[in-house]
Coordinates of C-alpha atoms (C1' of nucleotides) in Angstrom, one line a residue:
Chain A
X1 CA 93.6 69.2 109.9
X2 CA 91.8 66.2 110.1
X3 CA 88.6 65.4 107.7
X4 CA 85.8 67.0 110.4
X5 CA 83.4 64.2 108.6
X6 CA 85.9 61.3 110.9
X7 CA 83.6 63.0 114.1
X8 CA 80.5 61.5 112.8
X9 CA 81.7 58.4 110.9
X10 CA 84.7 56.9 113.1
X11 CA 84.4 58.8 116.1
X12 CA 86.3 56.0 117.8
X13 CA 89.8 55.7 115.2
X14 CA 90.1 59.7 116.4
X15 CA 90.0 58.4 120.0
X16 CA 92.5 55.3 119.3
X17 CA 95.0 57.9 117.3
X18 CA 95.0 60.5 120.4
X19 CA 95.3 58.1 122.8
X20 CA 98.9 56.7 121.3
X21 CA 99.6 60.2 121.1
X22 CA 99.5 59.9 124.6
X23 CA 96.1 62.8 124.8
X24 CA 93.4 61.8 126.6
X25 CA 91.1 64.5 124.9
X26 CA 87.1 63.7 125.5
X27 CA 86.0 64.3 122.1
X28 CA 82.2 64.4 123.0
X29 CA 81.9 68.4 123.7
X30 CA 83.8 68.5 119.7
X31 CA 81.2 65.8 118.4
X32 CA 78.3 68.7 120.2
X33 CA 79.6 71.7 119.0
X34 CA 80.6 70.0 115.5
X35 CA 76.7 69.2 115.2
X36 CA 75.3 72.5 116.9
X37 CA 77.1 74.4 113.7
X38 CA 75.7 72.2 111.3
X39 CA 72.5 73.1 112.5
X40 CA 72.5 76.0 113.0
X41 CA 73.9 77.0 109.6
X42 CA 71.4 74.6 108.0
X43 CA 68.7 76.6 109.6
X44 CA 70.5 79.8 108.5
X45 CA 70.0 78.9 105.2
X46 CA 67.0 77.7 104.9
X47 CA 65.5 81.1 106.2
X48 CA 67.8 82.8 103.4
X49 CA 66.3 80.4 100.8
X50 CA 63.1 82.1 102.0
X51 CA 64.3 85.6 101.9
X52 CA 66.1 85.4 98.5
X53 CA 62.5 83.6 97.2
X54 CA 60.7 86.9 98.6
X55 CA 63.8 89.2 97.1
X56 CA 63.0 87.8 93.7
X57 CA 59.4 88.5 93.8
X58 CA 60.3 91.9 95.0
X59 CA 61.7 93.4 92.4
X60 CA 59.0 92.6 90.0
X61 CA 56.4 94.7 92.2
X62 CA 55.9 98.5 91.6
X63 CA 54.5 101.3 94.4
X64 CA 52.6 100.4 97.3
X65 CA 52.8 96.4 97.0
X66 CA 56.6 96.7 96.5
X67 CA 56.5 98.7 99.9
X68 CA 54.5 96.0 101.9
X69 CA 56.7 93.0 100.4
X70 CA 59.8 95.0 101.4
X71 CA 58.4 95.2 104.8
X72 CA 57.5 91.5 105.1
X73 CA 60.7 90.6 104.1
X74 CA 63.3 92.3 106.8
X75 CA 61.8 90.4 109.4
X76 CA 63.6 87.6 107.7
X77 CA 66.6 89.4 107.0
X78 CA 66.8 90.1 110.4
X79 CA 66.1 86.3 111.4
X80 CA 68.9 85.7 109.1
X81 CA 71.3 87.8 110.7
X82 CA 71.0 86.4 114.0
X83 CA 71.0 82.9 113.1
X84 CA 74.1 83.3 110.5
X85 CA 76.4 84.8 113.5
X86 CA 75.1 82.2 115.9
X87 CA 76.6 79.7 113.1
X88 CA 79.3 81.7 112.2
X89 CA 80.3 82.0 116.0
X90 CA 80.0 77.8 116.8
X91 CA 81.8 77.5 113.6
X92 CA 84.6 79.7 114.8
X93 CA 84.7 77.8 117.9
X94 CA 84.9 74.5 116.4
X95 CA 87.4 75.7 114.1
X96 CA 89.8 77.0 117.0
X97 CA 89.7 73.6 118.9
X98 CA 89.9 71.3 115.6
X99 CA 92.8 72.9 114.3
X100 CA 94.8 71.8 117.9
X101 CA 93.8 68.2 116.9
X102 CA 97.1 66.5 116.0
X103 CA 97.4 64.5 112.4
X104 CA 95.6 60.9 112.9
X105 CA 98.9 58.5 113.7
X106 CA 99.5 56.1 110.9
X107 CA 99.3 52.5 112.5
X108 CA 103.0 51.9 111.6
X109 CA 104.4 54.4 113.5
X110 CA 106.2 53.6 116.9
X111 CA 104.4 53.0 120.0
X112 CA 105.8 55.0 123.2
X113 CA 105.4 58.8 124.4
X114 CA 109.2 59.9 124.1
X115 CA 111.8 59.7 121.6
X116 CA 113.3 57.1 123.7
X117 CA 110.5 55.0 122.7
X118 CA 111.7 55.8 119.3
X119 CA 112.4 52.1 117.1
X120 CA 115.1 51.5 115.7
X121 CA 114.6 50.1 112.1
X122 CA 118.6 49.6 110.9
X123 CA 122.0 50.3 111.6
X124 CA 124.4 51.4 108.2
X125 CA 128.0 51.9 108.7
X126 CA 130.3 50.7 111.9
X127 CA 131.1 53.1 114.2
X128 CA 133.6 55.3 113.9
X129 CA 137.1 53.8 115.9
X130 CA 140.2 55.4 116.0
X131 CA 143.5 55.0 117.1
X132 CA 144.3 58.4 118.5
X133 CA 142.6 60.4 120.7
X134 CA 139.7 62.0 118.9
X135 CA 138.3 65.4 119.8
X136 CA 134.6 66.7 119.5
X137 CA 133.2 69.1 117.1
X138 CA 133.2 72.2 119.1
X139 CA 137.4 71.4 119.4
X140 CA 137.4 71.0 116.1
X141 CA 135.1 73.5 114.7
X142 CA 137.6 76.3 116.8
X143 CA 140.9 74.5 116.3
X144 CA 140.2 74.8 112.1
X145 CA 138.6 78.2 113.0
X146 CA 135.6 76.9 111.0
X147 CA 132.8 77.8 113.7
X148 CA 133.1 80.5 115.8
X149 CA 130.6 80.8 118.4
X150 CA 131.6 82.9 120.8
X151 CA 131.8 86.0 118.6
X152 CA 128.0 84.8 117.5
X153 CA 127.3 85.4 120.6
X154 CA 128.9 88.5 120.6
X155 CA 127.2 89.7 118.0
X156 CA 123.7 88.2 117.9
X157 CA 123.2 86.4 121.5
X158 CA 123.6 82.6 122.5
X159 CA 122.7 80.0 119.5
X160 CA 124.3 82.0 117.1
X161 CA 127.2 81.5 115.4
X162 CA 129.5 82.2 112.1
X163 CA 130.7 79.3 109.9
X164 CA 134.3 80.8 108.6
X165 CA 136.9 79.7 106.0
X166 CA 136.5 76.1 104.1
X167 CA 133.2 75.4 106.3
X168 CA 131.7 77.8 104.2
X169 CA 132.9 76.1 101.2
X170 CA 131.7 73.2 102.6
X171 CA 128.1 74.3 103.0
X172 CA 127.9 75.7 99.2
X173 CA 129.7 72.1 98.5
X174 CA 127.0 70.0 100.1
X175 CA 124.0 72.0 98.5
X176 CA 125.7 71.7 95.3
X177 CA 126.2 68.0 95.9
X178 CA 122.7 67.2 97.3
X179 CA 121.0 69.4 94.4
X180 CA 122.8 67.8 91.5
X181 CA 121.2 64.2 92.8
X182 CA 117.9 65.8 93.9
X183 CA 117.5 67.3 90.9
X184 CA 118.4 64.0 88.9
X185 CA 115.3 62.4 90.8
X186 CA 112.9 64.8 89.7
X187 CA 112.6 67.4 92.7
X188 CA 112.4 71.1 91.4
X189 CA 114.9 73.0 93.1
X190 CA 113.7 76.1 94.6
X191 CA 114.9 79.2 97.1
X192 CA 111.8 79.9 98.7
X193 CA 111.3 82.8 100.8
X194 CA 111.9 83.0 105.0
X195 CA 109.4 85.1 105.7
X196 CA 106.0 84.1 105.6
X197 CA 102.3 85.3 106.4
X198 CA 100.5 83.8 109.4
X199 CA 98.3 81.5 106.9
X200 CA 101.7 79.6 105.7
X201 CA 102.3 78.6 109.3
X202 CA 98.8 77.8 110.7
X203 CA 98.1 75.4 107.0
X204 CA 101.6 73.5 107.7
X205 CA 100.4 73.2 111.5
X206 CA 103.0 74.9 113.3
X207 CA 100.3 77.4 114.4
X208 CA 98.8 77.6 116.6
X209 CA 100.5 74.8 118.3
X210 CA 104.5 75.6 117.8
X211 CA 103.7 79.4 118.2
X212 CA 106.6 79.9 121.0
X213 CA 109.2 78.1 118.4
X214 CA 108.9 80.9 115.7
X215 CA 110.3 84.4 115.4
X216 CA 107.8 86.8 114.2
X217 CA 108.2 90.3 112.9
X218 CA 105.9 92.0 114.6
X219 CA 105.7 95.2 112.5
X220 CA 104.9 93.4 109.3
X221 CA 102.9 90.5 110.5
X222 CA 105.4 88.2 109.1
X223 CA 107.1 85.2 110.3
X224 CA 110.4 83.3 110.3
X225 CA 110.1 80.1 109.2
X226 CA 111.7 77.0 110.9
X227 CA 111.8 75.1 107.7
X228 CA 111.2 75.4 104.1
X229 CA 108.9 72.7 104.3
X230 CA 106.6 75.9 105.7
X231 CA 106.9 78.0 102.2
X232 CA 106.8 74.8 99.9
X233 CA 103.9 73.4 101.4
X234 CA 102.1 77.0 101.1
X235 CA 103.4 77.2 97.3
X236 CA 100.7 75.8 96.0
X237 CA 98.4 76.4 98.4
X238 CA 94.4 76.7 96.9
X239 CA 95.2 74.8 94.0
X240 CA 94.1 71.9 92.5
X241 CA 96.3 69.6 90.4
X242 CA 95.6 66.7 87.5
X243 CA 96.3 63.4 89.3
X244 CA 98.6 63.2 85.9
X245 CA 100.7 66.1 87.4
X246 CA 101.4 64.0 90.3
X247 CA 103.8 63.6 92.3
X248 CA 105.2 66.9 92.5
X249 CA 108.6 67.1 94.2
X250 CA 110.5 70.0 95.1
X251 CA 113.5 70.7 97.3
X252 CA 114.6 73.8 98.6
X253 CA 117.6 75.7 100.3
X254 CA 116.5 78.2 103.1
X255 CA 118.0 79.5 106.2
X256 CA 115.5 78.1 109.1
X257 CA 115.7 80.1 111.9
X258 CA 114.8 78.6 115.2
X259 CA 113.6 80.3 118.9
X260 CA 114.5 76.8 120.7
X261 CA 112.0 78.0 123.7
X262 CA 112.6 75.3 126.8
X263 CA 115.7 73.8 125.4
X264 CA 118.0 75.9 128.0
X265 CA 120.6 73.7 128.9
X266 CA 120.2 71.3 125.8
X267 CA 123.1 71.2 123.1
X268 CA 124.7 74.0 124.2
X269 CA 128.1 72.5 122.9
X270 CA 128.8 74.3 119.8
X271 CA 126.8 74.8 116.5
X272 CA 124.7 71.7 117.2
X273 CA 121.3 73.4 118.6
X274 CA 121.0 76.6 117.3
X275 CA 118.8 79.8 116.4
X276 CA 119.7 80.1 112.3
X277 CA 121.2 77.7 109.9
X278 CA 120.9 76.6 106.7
X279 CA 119.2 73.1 105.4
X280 CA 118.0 72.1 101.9
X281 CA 114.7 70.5 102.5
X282 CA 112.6 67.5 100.3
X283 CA 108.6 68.0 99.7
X284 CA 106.5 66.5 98.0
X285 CA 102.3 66.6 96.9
X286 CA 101.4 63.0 95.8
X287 CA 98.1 61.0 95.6
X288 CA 96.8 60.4 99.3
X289 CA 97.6 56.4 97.7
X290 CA 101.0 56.9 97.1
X291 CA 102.4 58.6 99.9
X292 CA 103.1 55.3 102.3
X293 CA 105.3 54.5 99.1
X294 CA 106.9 58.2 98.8
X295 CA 107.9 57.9 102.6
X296 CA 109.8 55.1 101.6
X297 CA 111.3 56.9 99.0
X298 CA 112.0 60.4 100.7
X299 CA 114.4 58.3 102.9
X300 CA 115.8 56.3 100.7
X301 CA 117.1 59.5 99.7
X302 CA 118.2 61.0 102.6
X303 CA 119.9 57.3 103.1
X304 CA 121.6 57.5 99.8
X305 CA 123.0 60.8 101.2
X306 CA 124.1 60.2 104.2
X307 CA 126.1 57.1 102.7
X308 CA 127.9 59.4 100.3
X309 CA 128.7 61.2 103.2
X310 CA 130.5 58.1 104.5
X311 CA 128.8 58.8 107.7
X312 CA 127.3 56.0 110.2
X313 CA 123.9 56.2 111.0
X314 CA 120.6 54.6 111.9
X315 CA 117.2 55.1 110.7
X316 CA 114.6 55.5 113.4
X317 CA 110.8 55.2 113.4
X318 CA 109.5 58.0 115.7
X319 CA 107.2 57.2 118.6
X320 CA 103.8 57.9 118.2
X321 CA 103.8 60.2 121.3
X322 CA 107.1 62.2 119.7
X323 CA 105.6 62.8 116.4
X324 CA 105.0 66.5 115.5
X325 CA 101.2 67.5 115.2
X326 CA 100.6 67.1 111.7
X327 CA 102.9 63.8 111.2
X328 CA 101.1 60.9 110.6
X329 CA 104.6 59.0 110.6
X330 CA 108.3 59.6 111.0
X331 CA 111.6 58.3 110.3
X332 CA 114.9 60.1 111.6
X333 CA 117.9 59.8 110.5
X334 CA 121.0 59.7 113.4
X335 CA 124.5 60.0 112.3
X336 CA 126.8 58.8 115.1
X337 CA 129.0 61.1 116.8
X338 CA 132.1 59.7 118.2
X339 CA 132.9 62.6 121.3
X340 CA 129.5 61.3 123.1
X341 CA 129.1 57.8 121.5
X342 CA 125.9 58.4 120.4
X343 CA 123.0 58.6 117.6
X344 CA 122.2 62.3 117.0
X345 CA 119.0 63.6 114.6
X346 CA 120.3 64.6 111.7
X347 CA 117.4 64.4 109.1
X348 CA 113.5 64.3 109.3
X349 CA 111.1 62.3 107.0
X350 CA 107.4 62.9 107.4
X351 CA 104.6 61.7 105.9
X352 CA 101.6 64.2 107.3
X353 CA 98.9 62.8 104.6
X354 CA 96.0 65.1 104.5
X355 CA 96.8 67.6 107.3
X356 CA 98.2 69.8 105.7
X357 CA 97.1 69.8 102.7
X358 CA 93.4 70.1 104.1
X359 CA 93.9 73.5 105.4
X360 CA 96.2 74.7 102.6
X361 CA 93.2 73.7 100.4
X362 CA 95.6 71.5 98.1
X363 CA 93.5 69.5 95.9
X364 CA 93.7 67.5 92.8
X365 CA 90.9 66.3 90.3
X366 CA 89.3 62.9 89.9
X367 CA 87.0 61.2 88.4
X368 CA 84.5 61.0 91.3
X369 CA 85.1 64.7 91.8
X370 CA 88.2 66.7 94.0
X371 CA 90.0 65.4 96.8
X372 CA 92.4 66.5 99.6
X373 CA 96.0 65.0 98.6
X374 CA 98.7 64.0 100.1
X375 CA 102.1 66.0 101.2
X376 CA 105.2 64.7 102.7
X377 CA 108.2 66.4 103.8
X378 CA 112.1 65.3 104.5
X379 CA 115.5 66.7 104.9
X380 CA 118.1 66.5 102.6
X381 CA 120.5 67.7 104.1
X382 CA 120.7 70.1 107.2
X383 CA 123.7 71.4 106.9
X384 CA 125.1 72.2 110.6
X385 CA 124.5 69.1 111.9
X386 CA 125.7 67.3 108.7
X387 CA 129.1 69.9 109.0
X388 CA 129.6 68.5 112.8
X389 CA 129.0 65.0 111.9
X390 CA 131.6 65.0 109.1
X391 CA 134.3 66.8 111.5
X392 CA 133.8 64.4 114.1
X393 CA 134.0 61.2 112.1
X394 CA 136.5 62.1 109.6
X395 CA 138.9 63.8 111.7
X396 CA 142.4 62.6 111.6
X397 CA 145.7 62.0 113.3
X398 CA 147.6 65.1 112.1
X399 CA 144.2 67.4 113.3
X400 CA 142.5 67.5 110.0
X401 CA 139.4 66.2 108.5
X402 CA 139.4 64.6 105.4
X403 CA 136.1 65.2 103.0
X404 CA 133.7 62.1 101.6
X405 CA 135.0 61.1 98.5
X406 CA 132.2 61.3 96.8
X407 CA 131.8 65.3 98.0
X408 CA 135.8 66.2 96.5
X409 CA 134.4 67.0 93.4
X410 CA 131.7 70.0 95.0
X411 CA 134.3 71.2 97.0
X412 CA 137.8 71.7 95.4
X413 CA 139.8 70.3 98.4
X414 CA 140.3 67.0 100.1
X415 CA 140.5 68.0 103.4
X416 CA 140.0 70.7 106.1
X417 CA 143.3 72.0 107.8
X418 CA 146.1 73.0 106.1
Chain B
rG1 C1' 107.9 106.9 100.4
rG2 C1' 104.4 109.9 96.7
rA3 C1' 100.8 109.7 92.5
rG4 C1' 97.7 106.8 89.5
rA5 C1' 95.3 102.2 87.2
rG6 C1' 93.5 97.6 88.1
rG7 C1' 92.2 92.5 90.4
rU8 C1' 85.4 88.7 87.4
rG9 C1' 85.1 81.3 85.9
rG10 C1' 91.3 77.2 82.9
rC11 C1' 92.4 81.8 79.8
rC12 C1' 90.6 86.5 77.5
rG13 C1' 86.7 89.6 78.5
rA14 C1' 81.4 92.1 79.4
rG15 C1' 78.7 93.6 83.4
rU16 C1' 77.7 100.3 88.3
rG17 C1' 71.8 97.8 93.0
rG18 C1' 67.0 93.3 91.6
rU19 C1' 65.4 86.7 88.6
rC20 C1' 73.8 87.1 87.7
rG21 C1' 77.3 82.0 89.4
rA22 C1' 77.7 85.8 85.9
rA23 C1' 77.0 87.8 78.3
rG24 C1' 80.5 86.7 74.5
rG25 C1' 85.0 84.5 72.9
rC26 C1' 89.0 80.9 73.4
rG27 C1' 90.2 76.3 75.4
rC28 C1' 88.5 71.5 76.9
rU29 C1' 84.9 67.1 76.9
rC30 C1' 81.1 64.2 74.4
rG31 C1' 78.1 63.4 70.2
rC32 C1' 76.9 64.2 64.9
rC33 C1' 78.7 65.2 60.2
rU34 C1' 82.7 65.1 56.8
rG35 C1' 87.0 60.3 52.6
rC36 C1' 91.2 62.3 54.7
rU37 C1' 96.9 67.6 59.3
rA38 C1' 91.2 71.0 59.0
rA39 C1' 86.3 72.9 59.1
rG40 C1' 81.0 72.7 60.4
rC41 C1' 76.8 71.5 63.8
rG42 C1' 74.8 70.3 68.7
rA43 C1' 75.3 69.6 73.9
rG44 C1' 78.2 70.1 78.1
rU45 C1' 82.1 72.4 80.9
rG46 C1' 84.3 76.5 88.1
rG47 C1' 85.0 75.9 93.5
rA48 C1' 83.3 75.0 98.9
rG49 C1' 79.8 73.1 102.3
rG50 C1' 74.9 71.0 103.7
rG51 C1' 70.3 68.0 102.8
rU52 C1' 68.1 64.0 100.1
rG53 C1' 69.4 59.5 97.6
rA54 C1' 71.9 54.9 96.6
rU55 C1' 75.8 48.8 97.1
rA56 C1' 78.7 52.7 95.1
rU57 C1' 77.8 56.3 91.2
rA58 C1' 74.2 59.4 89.1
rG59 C1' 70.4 62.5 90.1
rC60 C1' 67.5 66.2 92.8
rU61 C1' 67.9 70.4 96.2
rC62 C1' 69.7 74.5 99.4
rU63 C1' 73.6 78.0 101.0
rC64 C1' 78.2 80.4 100.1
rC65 C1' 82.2 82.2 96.6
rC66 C1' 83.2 87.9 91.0
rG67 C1' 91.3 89.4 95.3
rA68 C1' 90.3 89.0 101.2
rG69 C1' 87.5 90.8 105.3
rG70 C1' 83.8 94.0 107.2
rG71 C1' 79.5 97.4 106.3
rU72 C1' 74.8 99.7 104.0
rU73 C1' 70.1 97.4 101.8
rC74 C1' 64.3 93.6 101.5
rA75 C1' 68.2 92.7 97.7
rA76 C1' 75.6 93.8 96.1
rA77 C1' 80.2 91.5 91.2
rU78 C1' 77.8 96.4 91.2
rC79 C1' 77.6 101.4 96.8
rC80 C1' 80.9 102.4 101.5
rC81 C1' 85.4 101.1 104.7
rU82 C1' 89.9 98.3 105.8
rC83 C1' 93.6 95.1 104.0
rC84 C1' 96.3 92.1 100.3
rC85 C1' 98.3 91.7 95.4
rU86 C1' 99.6 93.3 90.3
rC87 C1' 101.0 97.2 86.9
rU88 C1' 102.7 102.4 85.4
rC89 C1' 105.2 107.0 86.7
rC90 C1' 108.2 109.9 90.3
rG91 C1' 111.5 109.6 94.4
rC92 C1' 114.9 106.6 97.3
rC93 C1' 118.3 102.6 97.6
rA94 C1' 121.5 99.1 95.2

RNA sequence: GGAGAGGUGGCCGAGUGGUCGAAGGCGCUCGCCUGCUAAGCGAGUGGAGGGUGAUAUAGCUCUCCCGAGGGUUCAAAUCCCUCCCUCUCCGCCA
């Protein structure tokens, strides 16, 4: 959520951020209502300053002048009623439309409306040549019996799948291998739970927007989440830090689970795009003048990573019009795969500023009183994608893959095959 | 799943309808005092949102917040309802 205060002060950055969002949203009705519940709630309370006065006064009178004050008084305790609900109602509807208004778009960030407008900021690592005929990551993921969708969908439906045999080993290898250096740079590592309450969703800003994206369970009121960035963010949710406490940074391993609503037809090769799998996620709470700088940082580290990986990639800065509502700036990471010689998302740096933590309530002290912080998110490694990436580009002549170098050590094997 | 207890400010803890945002203690901050790791004395010390003010602070002022949300009342931390969480015992499962 955005600081409701920008409505009265700089009306006109709101308009330029939507607009490169590619939203032509009048803001003038939001500016009205905005006002109208100040009013109103000002006028509330000035009535109840009244009534309170009178209360006071009330309960030092005895008898018969205690019964005519009392009666004096509920006239303005009815006056009170009416006008708090008339606030409490414009409030409400203020609240519903403010929270649909996306993160203000950092002036960095990409121009364009689609991810094809995405920029591309470097290129590490030459693509990966061979001199056999390679195979794609669905061939290979059966062929090693590693990935096995079509008893997933068996089982569970389309999306799903099992990892099997050394892919499995694999996974517990790269979380090992991407918490031991996480860890060394100061992030907390941390399972957090999958299931959430509404509130975790709606102060990250997938709700209400991303509703259709996320499983719910209706008989608890609980929800799935996509990410972990959705149960670290709400970790510390209503606090307020020391600025001397700051940067916090955690990282945390979760299974995200995913309803892909209107991708039918997109991905459906293999384990790329689908319902559940696991990733182990970067975030981070940081002074709101530090967080251009922790961007930076956040994918450095999921650059450092990826090299280790011995993958090629590119780093991309996300088009204002493809950024997620409460990113104020992106950068992806694409790792190259070979079978359809092209960049594919494989991580997701954020910085989202103040929106989040504005309606998780995340705070921290200053001198000049408390102020909204910063959060960023990022992924460390999601491991699917990552798992698909490594087949494809490290496959070899004789049909099996050989691992990173730098991963051998996690893993207890040098290759996958026999 | 059954039975019970409880959720008050950074922490502990009092408060069962009226001037309580809330005694007391601890902690913390500032000052004083003290010739010495300490003690004593004094003052201050929650959060959110408005208004006023100003270069920006400060200050002044109003409303809301005693787990959350509703309700009763002129008036609620205190009474009623719903929910959430914590703890104890029993049961169940591992």
């Amino acid at each position: 959520m955005i600081d409701p205060a920008l409505l009265r002060t700089e009306p006109e950055r709101l308009i330029r951020s939507l607009r490169r969002r590619g939203l032509e949203i009048d803001i003038t009705p939001i500016i009205e209502l905005e006002e109208a519940a100040r009013k109103t709630r000002q006028r509330a309370e000035e009535i109840r300053a009244a009534q309170k006065e009178a209360g006071r006064e009330i309960a030092r009178l005895q008898g018969s002048e205690k019964e005519a004050a009392i009666a004096r008084v509920s006239a303005l305790a009815d006056e009170f009623k009416a006008l708090e609900s008339e606030a409490e109602k414009l409030a409400g509807q203020f609240d519903d439309v403010w929270a649909t208004i996306p993160n203000l778009v950092d002036d960095r960030a990409a121009d364009g409306r689609t991810d094809a407008d995405n920029v591309e900021v470097r290129r590490v690592g030459k693509q990966t040549e061979f001199d056999f005929d390679p195979v794609d990551f669905a061939t290979l993921g059966t062929r090693l019996d590693l990935i096995d969708m079509d008893r997933g969908a068996k089982v569970s439906g389309s999306r799903f799948g099992y990892l099997k045999g050394q892919a499995v080993l694999l996974e517990f290898g790269l979380v090992r291998f991407v918490f031991d250096r996480l860890v060394a740079k100061g992030h907390v590592p941390m399972v957090p739970p999958v299931l959430v309450r509404e509130d975790a969703l709606y102060g990250t800003g997938f709700f209400p927007g991303d509703r259709e994206q996320v499983y719910s369970v209706s008989d608890d009121d609980l929800y799935l989440v996509g990410t972990s960035e959705v149960s670290l963010a709400a970790y510390h949710g209503d606090e307020i830090f020391n600025a001397d406490e700051l940067p916090k940074r955690y990282a945390g391993f979760s299974t995200c689970f995913r309803r892909e609503a209107g991708t039918y037809g997109k991905d459906t090769q293999g384990l790329f795009r689908v319902h559940q799998f696991d990733k182990v996620e970067m975030f981070v709470f940081c002074r709101p003048e530090d967080s251009p700088a922790e961007h930076e940082r956040l994918l450095a580290v999921e650059e450092e990573i990826v090299q280790a990986l011995e993958l090629p990639y590119r780093v991309v800065n996300v088009a204002a019009g493809d950024l997620g509502s409460s990113a104020a700036k992106k950068y992806d990471i694409e790792a190259w795969f070979p079978s359809q010689k092209t960049y594919r998302e494989i991580t997701s740096c954020s910085n989202t500023t103040d929106y989040q933590a504005r309606r998780l309530k995340v705070r921290m002290r200053t001198e000049s009183g408390n102020r909204i912080l910063h959060t960023l998110n990022g992924t460390a490694v999601a491991i699917g994608r990552v798992i698909l990436a490594i087949l494809e580009n490290h496959q070899q002549a004789d049909g099996s893959v050989r691992m990173p170098k730098a991963l051998i050590p996690c893993l207890g094997f040098d290759h996958l095959g026999p």
